[in-house]
């Protein structure tokens, strides 16, 4: 019988696994924001709990990460990226531990940025199940399931306050619209983008689905909207509105295009 090893990311795909494979590790909070002056250690806490009915053996590891232009997180070895803070982190107590059913443990995450730190850095703190669970999928195949939960670690040095995003490009294809954004600030910029179509001949408006996005400083993000099925032919003005918070300037872009 074929056996498959599966790593499950909390919050992703868990509901699709067989019920007996749904073990648990739950972390709170899911993001840690450090802001101490360079050279000064700062400690924040993460609570990790085991909601499953069995003892969980787990380990701690670090990784670097970025979002690609589609918004997906891509992982890299710790310390390999220019935006990494992995080398500045220490987690106590220890790298391996066990959690009894229903037990919650507190972990101290200590970050000490070097004196030269002058920009936002980030890494990912992973808690990974080491004693895998066994289950069968809907086809009767045996699978081994190991749960891994990631906590984002973000360091912003004091004095970094600029949050901004620019619209670099707005274009159309036969059946979609595409907007390219760039985070030109010093901080993480998360927001929503809305797009509205105006049929120039009839004046009819068509609002497309609002899209959430997340960006780190310097990153580019590409958003795409499919044109609605059966959209009336003709010339249109498309307006995109990018909102990263009530205290930030609303960015607006316009595009004229023909739908034949």
Short mmCIF file of C-alpha atoms in Angstrom, two decimals:
data_model
loop_
_atom_site.label_atom_id
_atom_site.label_comp_id
_atom_site.label_asym_id
_atom_site.label_seq_id
_atom_site.Cartn_x
_atom_site.Cartn_y
_atom_site.Cartn_z
CA UNK A 1 0.00 0.00 0.00
CA UNK A 2 1.41 3.37 -0.99
CA UNK A 3 2.06 5.87 1.84
CA UNK A 4 2.15 9.63 1.36
CA UNK A 5 3.72 12.16 3.75
CA UNK A 6 1.81 15.41 4.06
CA UNK A 7 2.74 18.66 5.83
CA UNK A 8 -0.40 20.61 6.68
CA UNK A 9 -0.22 24.38 7.08
CA UNK A 10 -2.71 25.64 9.65
CA UNK A 11 -5.52 27.53 7.95
CA UNK A 12 -4.75 25.97 4.55
CA UNK A 13 -6.37 22.77 3.21
CA UNK A 14 -7.06 21.39 6.70
CA UNK A 15 -10.78 20.97 6.08
CA UNK A 16 -10.08 18.71 3.09
CA UNK A 17 -8.25 16.08 5.08
CA UNK A 18 -10.01 13.05 6.60
CA UNK A 19 -11.39 13.81 10.06
CA UNK A 20 -9.03 11.34 11.71
CA UNK A 21 -6.06 13.16 10.15
CA UNK A 22 -6.93 16.54 11.55
CA UNK A 23 -4.44 16.83 14.37
CA UNK A 24 -3.75 20.22 15.83
CA UNK A 25 -1.27 22.86 16.78
CA UNK A 26 -2.68 26.32 17.36
CA UNK A 27 -0.52 29.42 17.85
CA UNK A 28 -1.49 32.83 19.21
CA UNK A 29 -0.70 35.42 17.92
CA UNK A 30 0.05 34.56 14.30
CA UNK A 31 2.20 37.67 13.83
CA UNK A 32 4.89 39.16 16.07
CA UNK A 33 5.80 42.82 15.58
CA UNK A 34 9.17 43.89 17.04
CA UNK A 35 10.16 47.56 17.19
CA UNK A 36 12.96 47.93 19.74
CA UNK A 37 15.91 50.22 19.00
CA UNK A 38 18.81 48.47 17.22
CA UNK A 39 21.06 46.76 19.75
CA UNK A 40 18.33 46.40 22.38
CA UNK A 41 16.75 42.96 22.95
CA UNK A 42 12.96 42.69 22.91
CA UNK A 43 10.89 39.72 24.03
CA UNK A 44 7.40 38.79 22.82
CA UNK A 45 5.38 35.68 23.64
CA UNK A 46 3.66 33.00 21.58
CA UNK A 47 1.14 30.59 23.09
CA UNK A 48 1.05 27.16 21.45
CA UNK A 49 -1.75 24.74 22.26
CA UNK A 50 -2.63 21.17 21.39
CA UNK A 51 -6.38 20.75 20.76
CA UNK A 52 -5.94 17.14 19.59
CA UNK A 53 -6.62 14.04 21.73
CA UNK A 54 -3.00 12.80 21.61
CA UNK A 55 0.40 13.95 22.79
CA UNK A 56 2.12 16.14 20.19
CA UNK A 57 5.89 16.02 19.80
CA UNK A 58 7.02 19.19 18.05
CA UNK A 59 10.07 21.16 17.05
CA UNK A 60 10.94 24.79 16.30
CA UNK A 61 12.61 26.07 13.14
CA UNK A 62 13.05 29.33 11.24
CA UNK A 63 12.76 30.30 7.59
CA UNK A 64 12.99 33.40 5.43
CA UNK A 65 10.02 34.34 3.30
CA UNK A 66 8.77 36.72 0.67
CA UNK A 67 5.54 37.09 -1.25
CA UNK A 68 5.73 36.59 -5.00
CA UNK A 69 3.88 38.87 -7.41
CA UNK A 70 0.74 36.73 -7.03
CA UNK A 71 0.76 37.16 -3.25
CA UNK A 72 1.84 33.61 -2.41
CA UNK A 73 4.43 33.16 0.33
CA UNK A 74 7.70 31.61 -0.86
CA UNK A 75 10.06 30.16 1.75
CA UNK A 76 13.86 30.20 1.77
CA UNK A 77 16.58 28.88 4.12
CA UNK A 78 16.98 31.08 7.21
CA UNK A 79 19.43 33.93 6.74
CA UNK A 80 19.56 33.57 2.96
CA UNK A 81 17.50 36.65 2.07
CA UNK A 82 18.44 40.31 2.41
CA UNK A 83 15.22 40.96 4.33
CA UNK A 84 15.90 38.22 6.91
CA UNK A 85 15.94 38.68 10.68
CA UNK A 86 16.40 34.95 11.42
CA UNK A 87 19.93 35.44 12.78
CA UNK A 88 18.61 37.93 15.34
CA UNK A 89 16.07 35.51 16.86
CA UNK A 90 16.16 33.16 19.83
CA UNK A 91 13.23 31.05 21.04
CA UNK A 92 12.96 29.73 24.60
CA UNK A 93 12.62 27.17 26.05
CA UNK A 94 14.39 24.80 23.63
CA UNK A 95 13.92 23.59 20.08
CA UNK A 96 11.99 20.38 20.85
CA UNK A 97 9.07 19.85 23.21
CA UNK A 98 5.86 17.90 23.79
CA UNK A 99 2.29 19.02 24.40
CA UNK A 100 -0.29 16.91 26.21
CA UNK A 101 -3.88 16.93 24.90
CA UNK A 102 -5.42 20.32 25.72
CA UNK A 103 -2.11 21.73 26.99
CA UNK A 104 -0.87 25.23 26.18
CA UNK A 105 2.75 26.33 26.44
CA UNK A 106 4.23 29.81 26.34
CA UNK A 107 7.33 30.50 24.26
CA UNK A 108 9.52 33.57 24.56
CA UNK A 109 10.69 34.94 21.23
CA UNK A 110 13.67 37.24 21.68
CA UNK A 111 14.88 39.54 18.89
CA UNK A 112 17.98 41.69 19.12
CA UNK A 113 18.69 43.72 15.98
CA UNK A 114 22.27 44.82 15.35
CA UNK A 115 23.22 48.48 15.63
CA UNK A 116 23.23 48.83 11.83
CA UNK A 117 19.58 47.75 11.39
CA UNK A 118 17.76 50.47 9.46
CA UNK A 119 14.88 48.82 7.58
CA UNK A 120 12.03 46.33 7.97
CA UNK A 121 13.10 42.69 8.25
CA UNK A 122 11.06 39.52 8.54
CA UNK A 123 11.26 35.77 9.07
CA UNK A 124 8.92 32.88 9.82
CA UNK A 125 8.87 30.90 13.07
CA UNK A 126 7.63 27.34 12.53
CA UNK A 127 6.24 24.89 15.07
CA UNK A 128 6.19 21.46 13.41
CA UNK A 129 4.70 18.18 14.58
CA UNK A 130 7.38 15.46 14.73
CA UNK A 131 5.25 12.40 15.56
CA UNK A 132 3.15 12.03 12.40
CA UNK A 133 -0.46 10.84 12.30
CA UNK A 134 -1.69 8.10 9.99
CA UNK A 135 -4.95 8.22 8.08
CA UNK A 136 -6.61 7.21 4.81
CA UNK A 137 -7.89 9.54 2.13
CA UNK A 138 -11.13 9.10 0.19
CA UNK A 139 -9.35 6.68 -2.19
CA UNK A 140 -8.19 4.45 0.64
CA UNK A 141 -4.55 5.50 0.36
CA UNK A 142 -2.53 5.72 3.57
CA UNK A 143 -1.22 9.19 4.35
CA UNK A 144 1.08 10.48 7.08
CA UNK A 145 0.08 13.90 8.34
CA UNK A 146 2.37 16.32 10.18
CA UNK A 147 0.97 19.70 11.17
CA UNK A 148 3.10 22.83 10.85
CA UNK A 149 2.01 26.27 12.00
CA UNK A 150 3.90 29.41 11.02
CA UNK A 151 4.14 32.66 12.97
CA UNK A 152 5.28 35.71 11.01
CA UNK A 153 8.05 37.73 12.67
CA UNK A 154 8.40 41.34 11.53
CA UNK A 155 10.97 43.85 12.79
CA UNK A 156 10.55 47.57 12.15
CA UNK A 157 13.22 49.89 13.59
CA UNK A 158 12.04 53.09 15.32
CA UNK A 159 11.48 56.03 13.02
CA UNK A 160 10.16 53.95 10.13
CA UNK A 161 6.67 55.34 9.54
CA UNK A 162 6.16 55.72 5.81
CA UNK A 163 3.42 53.53 4.37
CA UNK A 164 2.80 53.94 0.65
CA UNK A 165 1.94 52.05 -2.49
CA UNK A 166 2.06 52.99 -6.17
CA UNK A 167 0.17 51.78 -9.22
CA UNK A 168 2.88 50.88 -11.74
CA UNK A 169 0.73 49.51 -14.56
CA UNK A 170 -2.91 48.94 -15.54
CA UNK A 171 -3.61 46.84 -18.64
CA UNK A 172 -6.23 44.64 -20.27
CA UNK A 173 -6.24 41.37 -22.14
CA UNK A 174 -9.07 39.66 -23.98
CA UNK A 175 -10.92 38.58 -20.86
CA UNK A 176 -9.23 40.21 -17.85
CA UNK A 177 -7.74 43.34 -16.32
CA UNK A 178 -4.34 43.43 -14.64
CA UNK A 179 -2.91 45.94 -12.15
CA UNK A 180 0.70 46.00 -10.90
CA UNK A 181 1.35 47.60 -7.51
CA UNK A 182 4.60 48.36 -5.72
CA UNK A 183 5.13 49.00 -2.03
CA UNK A 184 7.23 52.18 -2.00
CA UNK A 185 7.09 52.73 1.76
CA UNK A 186 9.03 51.52 4.77
CA UNK A 187 6.27 49.38 6.28
CA UNK A 188 4.11 46.42 5.44
CA UNK A 189 1.23 47.69 3.29
CA UNK A 190 -1.94 45.62 3.30
CA UNK A 191 -5.18 46.75 1.78
CA UNK A 192 -8.02 46.31 -0.67
CA UNK A 193 -8.32 47.03 -4.37
CA UNK A 194 -11.68 47.65 -6.04
CA UNK A 195 -12.35 47.87 -9.77
CA UNK A 196 -15.35 49.38 -11.54
CA UNK A 197 -16.24 49.28 -15.24
CA UNK A 198 -18.13 52.07 -17.01
CA UNK A 199 -19.68 51.32 -20.42
CA UNK A 200 -19.10 54.59 -22.27
CA UNK A 201 -22.09 54.34 -24.61
CA UNK A 202 -24.78 53.32 -22.10
CA UNK A 203 -23.30 54.67 -18.85
CA UNK A 204 -23.88 51.28 -17.22
CA UNK A 205 -21.52 50.50 -14.32
CA UNK A 206 -20.26 47.09 -13.29
CA UNK A 207 -18.40 46.57 -10.03
CA UNK A 208 -15.90 43.71 -9.91
CA UNK A 209 -15.05 41.73 -6.78
CA UNK A 210 -12.92 43.58 -4.23
CA UNK A 211 -9.48 42.01 -3.72
CA UNK A 212 -7.33 41.90 -0.58
CA UNK A 213 -3.56 42.16 -0.92
CA UNK A 214 -0.45 42.11 1.29
CA UNK A 215 2.97 43.60 0.48
CA UNK A 216 6.35 44.14 2.12
CA UNK A 217 8.57 47.15 1.36
CA UNK A 218 9.92 47.08 -2.19
CA UNK A 219 7.67 44.20 -3.25
CA UNK A 220 5.49 44.16 -6.34
CA UNK A 221 2.00 42.68 -6.37
CA UNK A 222 -0.05 41.82 -9.43
CA UNK A 223 -3.85 41.80 -9.14
CA UNK A 224 -6.11 40.43 -11.84
CA UNK A 225 -9.86 40.61 -12.44
CA UNK A 226 -11.69 38.40 -14.90
CA UNK A 227 -14.24 40.28 -17.00
CA UNK A 228 -17.79 39.15 -16.19
CA UNK A 229 -19.29 36.51 -18.48
CA UNK A 230 -21.63 38.08 -21.04
CA UNK A 231 -20.20 41.56 -20.57
CA UNK A 232 -21.72 43.96 -23.10
CA UNK A 233 -19.44 44.76 -26.02
CA UNK A 234 -18.13 48.26 -26.47
CA UNK A 235 -15.69 50.78 -25.07
CA UNK A 236 -15.11 50.98 -21.34
CA UNK A 237 -13.32 53.01 -18.72
CA UNK A 238 -11.99 50.84 -15.90
CA UNK A 239 -11.21 52.54 -12.59
CA UNK A 240 -9.14 50.83 -9.92
CA UNK A 241 -9.04 52.16 -6.34
CA UNK A 242 -6.29 50.99 -3.99
CA UNK A 243 -6.88 51.54 -0.26
CA UNK A 244 -4.19 50.76 2.35
CA UNK A 245 -5.89 52.45 5.28
CA UNK A 246 -7.92 55.49 6.34
CA UNK A 247 -4.82 57.58 7.04
CA UNK A 248 -3.23 56.86 3.66
CA UNK A 249 -3.87 58.43 0.27
CA UNK A 250 -6.36 56.51 -1.87
CA UNK A 251 -4.59 55.59 -5.11
CA UNK A 252 -6.69 55.62 -8.29
CA UNK A 253 -5.84 54.39 -11.79
CA UNK A 254 -7.90 54.50 -14.99
CA UNK A 255 -7.77 52.49 -18.19
CA UNK A 256 -9.76 52.82 -21.40
CA UNK A 257 -10.24 49.60 -23.32
CA UNK A 258 -12.51 47.97 -25.88
CA UNK A 259 -14.38 44.71 -25.28
CA UNK A 260 -15.27 43.04 -28.57
#
